[in-house]
mmCIF file of C-alpha atoms in Angstrom:
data_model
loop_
_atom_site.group_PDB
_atom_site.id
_atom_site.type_symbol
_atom_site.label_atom_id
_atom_site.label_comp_id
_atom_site.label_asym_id
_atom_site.label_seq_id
_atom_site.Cartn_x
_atom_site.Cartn_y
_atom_site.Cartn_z
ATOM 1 C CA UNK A 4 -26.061 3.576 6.811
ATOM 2 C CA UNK A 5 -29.015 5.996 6.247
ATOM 3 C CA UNK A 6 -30.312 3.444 3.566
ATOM 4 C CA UNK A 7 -31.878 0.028 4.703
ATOM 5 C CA UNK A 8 -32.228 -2.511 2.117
ATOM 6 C CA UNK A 9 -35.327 -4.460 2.737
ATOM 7 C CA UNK A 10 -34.566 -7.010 0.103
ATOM 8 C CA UNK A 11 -35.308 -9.871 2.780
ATOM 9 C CA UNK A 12 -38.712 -8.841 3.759
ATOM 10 C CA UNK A 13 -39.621 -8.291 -0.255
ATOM 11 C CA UNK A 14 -37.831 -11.977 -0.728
ATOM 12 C CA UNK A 15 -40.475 -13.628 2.022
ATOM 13 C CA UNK A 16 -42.992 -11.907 0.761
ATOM 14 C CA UNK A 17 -42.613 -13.851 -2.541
ATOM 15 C CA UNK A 18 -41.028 -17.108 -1.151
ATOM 16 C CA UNK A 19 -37.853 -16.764 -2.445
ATOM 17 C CA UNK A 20 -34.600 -18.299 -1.105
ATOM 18 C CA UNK A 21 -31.431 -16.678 -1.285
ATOM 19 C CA UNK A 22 -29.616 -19.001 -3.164
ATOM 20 C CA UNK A 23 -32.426 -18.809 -5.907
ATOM 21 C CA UNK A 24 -32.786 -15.129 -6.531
ATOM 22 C CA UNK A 25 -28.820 -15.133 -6.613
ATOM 23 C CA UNK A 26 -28.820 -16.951 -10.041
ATOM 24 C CA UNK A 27 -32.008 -15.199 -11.159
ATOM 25 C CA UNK A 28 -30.055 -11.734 -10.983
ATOM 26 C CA UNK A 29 -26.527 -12.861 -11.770
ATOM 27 C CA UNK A 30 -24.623 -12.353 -8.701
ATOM 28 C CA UNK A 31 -23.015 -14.549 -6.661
ATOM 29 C CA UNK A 32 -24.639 -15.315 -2.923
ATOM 30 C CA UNK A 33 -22.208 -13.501 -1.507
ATOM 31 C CA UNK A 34 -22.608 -10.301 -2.898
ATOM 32 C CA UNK A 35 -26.708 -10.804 -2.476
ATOM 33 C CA UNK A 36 -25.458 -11.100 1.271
ATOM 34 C CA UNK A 37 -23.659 -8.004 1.303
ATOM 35 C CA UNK A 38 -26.707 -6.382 -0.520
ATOM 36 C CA UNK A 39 -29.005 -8.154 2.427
ATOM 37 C CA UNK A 40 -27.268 -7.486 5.528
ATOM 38 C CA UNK A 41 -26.890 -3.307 4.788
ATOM 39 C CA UNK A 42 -23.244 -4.004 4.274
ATOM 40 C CA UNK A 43 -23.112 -2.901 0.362
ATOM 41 C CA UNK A 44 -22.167 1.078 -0.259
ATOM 42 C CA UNK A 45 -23.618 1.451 -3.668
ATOM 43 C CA UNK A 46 -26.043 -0.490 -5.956
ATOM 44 C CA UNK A 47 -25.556 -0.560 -9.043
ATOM 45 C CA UNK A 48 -29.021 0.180 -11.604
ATOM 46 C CA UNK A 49 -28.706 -2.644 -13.193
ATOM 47 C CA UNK A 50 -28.320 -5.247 -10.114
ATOM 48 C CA UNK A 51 -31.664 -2.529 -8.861
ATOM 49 C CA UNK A 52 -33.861 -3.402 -12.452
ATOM 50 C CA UNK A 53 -32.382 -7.675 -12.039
ATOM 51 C CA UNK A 54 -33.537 -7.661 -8.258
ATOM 52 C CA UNK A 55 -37.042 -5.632 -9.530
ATOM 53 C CA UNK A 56 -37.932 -7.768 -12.159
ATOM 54 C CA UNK A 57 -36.993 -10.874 -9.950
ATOM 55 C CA UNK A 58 -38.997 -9.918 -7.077
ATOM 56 C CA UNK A 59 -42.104 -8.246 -9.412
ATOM 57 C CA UNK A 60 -41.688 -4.869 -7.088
ATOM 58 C CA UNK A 61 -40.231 -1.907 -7.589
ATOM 59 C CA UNK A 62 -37.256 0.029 -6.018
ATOM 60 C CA UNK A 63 -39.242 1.977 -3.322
ATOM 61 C CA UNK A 64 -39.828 -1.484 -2.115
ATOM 62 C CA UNK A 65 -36.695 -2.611 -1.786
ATOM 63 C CA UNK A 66 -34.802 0.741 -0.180
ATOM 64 C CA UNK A 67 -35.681 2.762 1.956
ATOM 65 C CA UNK A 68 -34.319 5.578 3.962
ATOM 66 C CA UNK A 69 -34.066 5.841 7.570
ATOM 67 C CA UNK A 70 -31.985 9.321 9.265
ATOM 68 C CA UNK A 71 -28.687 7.343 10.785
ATOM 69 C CA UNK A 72 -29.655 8.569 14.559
ATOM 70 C CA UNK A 73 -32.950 5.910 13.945
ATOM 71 C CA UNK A 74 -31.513 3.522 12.274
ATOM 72 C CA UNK B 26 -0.486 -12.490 -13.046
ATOM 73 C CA UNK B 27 1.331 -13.532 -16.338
ATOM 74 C CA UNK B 28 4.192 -15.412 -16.349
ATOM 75 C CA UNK B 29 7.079 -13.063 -17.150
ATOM 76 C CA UNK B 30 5.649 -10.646 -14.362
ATOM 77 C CA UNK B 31 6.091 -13.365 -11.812
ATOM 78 C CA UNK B 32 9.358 -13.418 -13.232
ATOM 79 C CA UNK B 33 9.871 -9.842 -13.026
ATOM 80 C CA UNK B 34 8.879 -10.146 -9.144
ATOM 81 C CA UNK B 35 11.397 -12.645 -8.592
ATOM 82 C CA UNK B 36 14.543 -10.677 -10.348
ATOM 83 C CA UNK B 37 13.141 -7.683 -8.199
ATOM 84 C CA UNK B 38 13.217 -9.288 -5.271
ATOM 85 C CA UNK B 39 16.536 -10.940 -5.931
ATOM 86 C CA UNK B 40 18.078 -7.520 -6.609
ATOM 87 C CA UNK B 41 16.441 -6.113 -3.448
ATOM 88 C CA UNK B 42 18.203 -9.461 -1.444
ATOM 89 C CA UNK B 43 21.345 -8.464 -3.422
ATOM 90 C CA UNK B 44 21.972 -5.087 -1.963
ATOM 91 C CA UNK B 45 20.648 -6.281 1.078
ATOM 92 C CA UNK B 46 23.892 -8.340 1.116
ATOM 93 C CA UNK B 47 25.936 -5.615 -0.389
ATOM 94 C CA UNK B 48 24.947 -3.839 2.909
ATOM 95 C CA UNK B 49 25.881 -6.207 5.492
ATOM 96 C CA UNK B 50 28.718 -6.368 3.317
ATOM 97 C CA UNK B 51 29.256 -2.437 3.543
ATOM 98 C CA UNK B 52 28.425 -2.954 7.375
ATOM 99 C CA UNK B 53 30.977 -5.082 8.134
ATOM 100 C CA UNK B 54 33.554 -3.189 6.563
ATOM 101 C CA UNK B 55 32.222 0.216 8.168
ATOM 102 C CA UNK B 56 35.242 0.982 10.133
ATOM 103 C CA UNK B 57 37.624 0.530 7.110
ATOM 104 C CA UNK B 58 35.550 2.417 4.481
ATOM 105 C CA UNK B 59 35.978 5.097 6.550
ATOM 106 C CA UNK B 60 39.875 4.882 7.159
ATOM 107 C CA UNK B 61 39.761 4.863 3.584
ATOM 108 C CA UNK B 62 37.807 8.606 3.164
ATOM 109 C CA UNK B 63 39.558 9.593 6.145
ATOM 110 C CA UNK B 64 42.961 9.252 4.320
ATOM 111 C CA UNK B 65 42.133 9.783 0.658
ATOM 112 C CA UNK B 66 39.004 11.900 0.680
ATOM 113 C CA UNK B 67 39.190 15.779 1.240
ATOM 114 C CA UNK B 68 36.865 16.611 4.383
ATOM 115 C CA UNK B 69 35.600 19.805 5.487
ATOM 116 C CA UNK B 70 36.732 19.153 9.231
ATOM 117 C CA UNK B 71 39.284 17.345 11.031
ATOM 118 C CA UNK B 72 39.890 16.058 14.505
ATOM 119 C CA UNK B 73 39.376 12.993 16.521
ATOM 120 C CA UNK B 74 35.620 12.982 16.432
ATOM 121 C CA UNK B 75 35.221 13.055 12.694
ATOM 122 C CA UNK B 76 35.708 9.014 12.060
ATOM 123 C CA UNK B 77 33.555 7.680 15.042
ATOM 124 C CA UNK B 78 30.758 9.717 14.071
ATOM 125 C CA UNK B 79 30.896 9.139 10.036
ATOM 126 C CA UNK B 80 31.006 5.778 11.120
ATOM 127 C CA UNK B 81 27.770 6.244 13.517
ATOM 128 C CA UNK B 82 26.333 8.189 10.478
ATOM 129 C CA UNK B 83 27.036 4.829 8.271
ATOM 130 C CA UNK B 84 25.234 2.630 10.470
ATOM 131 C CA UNK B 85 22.307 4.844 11.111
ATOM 132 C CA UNK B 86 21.717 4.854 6.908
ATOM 133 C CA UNK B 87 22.600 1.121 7.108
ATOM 134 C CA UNK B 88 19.677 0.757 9.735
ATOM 135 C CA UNK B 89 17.399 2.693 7.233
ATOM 136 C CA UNK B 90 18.449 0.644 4.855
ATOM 137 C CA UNK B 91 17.549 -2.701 6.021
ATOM 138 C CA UNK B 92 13.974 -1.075 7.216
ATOM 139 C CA UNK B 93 13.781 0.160 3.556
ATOM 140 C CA UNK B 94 14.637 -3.044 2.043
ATOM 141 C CA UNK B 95 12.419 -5.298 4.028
ATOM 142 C CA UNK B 96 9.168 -3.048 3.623
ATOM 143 C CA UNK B 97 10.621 -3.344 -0.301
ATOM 144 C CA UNK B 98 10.890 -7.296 -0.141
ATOM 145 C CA UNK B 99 7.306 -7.523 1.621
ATOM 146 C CA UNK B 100 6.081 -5.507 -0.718
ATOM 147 C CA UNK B 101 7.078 -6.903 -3.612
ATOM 148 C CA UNK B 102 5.902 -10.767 -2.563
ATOM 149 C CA UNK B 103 2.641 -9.140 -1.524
ATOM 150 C CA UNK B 104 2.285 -7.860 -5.423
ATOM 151 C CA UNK B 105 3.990 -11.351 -6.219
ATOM 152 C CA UNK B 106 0.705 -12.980 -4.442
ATOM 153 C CA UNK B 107 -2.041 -10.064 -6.581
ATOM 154 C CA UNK B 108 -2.358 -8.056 -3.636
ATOM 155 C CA UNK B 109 -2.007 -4.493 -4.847
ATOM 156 C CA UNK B 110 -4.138 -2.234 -4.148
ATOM 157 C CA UNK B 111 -3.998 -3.443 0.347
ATOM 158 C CA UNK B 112 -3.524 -0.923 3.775
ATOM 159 C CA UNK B 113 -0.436 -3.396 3.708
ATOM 160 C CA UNK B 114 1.110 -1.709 0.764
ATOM 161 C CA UNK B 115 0.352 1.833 1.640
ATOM 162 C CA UNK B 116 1.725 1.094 5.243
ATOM 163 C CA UNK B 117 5.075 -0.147 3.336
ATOM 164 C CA UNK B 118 5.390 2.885 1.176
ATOM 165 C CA UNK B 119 4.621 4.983 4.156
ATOM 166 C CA UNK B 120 8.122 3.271 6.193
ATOM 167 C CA UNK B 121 10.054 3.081 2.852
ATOM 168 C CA UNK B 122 9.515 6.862 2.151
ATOM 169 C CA UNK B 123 10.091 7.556 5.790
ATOM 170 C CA UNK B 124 13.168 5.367 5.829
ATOM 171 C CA UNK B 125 14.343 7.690 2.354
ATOM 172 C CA UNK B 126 13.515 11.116 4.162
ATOM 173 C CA UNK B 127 15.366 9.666 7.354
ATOM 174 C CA UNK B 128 18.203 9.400 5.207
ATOM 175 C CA UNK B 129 18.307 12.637 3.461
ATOM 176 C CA UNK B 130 17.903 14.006 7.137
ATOM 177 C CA UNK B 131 21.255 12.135 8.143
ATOM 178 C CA UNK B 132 22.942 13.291 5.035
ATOM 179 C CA UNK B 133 22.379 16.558 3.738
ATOM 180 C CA UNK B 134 23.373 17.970 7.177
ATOM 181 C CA UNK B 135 26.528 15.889 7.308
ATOM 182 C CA UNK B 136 27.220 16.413 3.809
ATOM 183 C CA UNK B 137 27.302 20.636 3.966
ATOM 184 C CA UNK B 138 29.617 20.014 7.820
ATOM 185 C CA UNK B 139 32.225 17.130 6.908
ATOM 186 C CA UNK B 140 31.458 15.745 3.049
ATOM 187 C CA UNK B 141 30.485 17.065 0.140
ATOM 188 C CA UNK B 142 29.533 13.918 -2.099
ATOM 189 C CA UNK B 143 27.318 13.234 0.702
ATOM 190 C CA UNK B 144 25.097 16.338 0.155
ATOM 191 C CA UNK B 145 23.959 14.661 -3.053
ATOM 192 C CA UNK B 146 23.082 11.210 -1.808
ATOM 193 C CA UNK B 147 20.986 13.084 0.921
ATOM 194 C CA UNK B 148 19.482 15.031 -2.005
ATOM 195 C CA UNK B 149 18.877 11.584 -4.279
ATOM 196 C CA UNK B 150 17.235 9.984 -0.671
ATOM 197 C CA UNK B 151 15.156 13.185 -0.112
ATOM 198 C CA UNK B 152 13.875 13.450 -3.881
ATOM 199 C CA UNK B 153 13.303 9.579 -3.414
ATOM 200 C CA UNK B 154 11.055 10.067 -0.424
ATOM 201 C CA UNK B 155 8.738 12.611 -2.308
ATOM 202 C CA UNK B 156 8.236 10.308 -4.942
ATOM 203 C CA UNK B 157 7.505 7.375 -2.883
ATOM 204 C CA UNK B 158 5.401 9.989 -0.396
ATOM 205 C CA UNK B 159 2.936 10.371 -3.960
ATOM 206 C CA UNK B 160 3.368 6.996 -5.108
ATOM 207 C CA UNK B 161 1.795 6.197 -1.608
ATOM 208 C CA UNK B 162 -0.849 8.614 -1.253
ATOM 209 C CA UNK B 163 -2.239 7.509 -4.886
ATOM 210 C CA UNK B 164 -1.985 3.759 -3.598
ATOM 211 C CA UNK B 165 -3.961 4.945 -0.098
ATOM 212 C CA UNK B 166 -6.350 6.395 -2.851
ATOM 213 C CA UNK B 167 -6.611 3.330 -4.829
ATOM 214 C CA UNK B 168 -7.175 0.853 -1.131
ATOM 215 C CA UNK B 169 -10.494 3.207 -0.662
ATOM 216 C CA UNK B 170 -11.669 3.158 -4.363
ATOM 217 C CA UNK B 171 -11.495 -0.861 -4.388
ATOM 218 C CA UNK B 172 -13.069 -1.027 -0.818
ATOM 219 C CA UNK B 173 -16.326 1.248 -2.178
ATOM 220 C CA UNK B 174 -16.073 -0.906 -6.007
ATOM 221 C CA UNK B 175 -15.667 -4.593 -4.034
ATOM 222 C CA UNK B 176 -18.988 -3.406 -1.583
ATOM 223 C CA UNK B 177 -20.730 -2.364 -5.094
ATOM 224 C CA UNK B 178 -23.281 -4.851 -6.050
#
């Protein structure tokens, strides 16, 4: 996937466990693990503004895109 | 699932099990149903080979048959269990609308050489495949819509 979601770096950044930031945004941990390990095809905006205002970052921090022959 | 649709299943599948039986039924009769058109039914042709191979015909449809009816049974306890939209299904419709064209293939030919009546059940099986051929492409549809919606977060 030519999107990498770098939600684990921006989560140690602000010490936060997965289990935590799943009830903070209103998912269940398994979905956040989907979203973690690359595996989710779309995000929706408003899981994107739950996870930004969670994490105090914005959405350039938590995607980024990387050309599928580097990634 | 509600109630009466797991009750709906149930007489479904108990219908399917039915002419299943009604089949086996027909099967083991085969080579006296078709004494019977041989001596009361007008046929295009005559001669020797005509009964062994209407009776060849009858088990190849009965073969079909049974394929068609057990992808139906599966099918139906898979959407008994709230599987719908699964490869499973699509595979299923795939073999039943196969199995249908199969028989219209048998049929239609048989029914324009030896007899008539069967020109329309090879018509009904044919018209039957079509419809199950769409019903399954719209399910294969559905399988990839859920797979993108369940890996939407």
């Amino acid at each position: 996937m030519a999107i990498i979601v770098n939600l684990d770096v921006m989560m140690a950044k602000r010490h936060m466990g997965a289990g935590e930031l799943a009830e903070r945004i209103g998912i269940t941990p398994a979905n956040l693990s989907i979203l973690k390990n690359n595996k989710a095809k779309a995000v929706r905006f408003s899981t994107l503004e739950a996870l930004c205002k969670a994490l105090d970052c914005q959405p350039a921090d938590l995607l980024e895109y990387v050309p599928d022959n580097e990634s | 699932m509600k109630q009466n649709e797991h009750l709906s299943i149930a007489v479904t599948k108990g219908i399917v099990a039915a002419i299943a039986l009604a089949c086996v039924v027909l099967c083991l009769r085969g080579p006296a149903t078709v004494r019977w058109i041989m001596a009361y039914r007008h046929l295009n042709i005559t001669g020797p080979a005509v009964a062994p191979a209407l009776l060849a015909l009858g088990y190849l449809c009965a073969a079909l048959a049974f394929a068609m009816l057990y992808n139906l049974y599966r099918f139906l306890g898979r959407l008994g269990q709230g599987a719908l939209f699964v490869p499973q299904n699509v595979t299923a419709l795939r073999r039943i609308s196969l199995c249908c064209a199969g028989a219209a293939a048998l049929c239609l030919p048989t029914g324009v050489i030896v007899y008539v009546p069967f020109v329309f059940l090879g018509a009904a099986a044919g018209f039957m495949a079509l419809i199950v051929r769409v019903i399954q492409i719209a399910f294969a549809q559905a399988v990839r819509m859920k797979n993108e919606l369940d890996l939407t977060i």
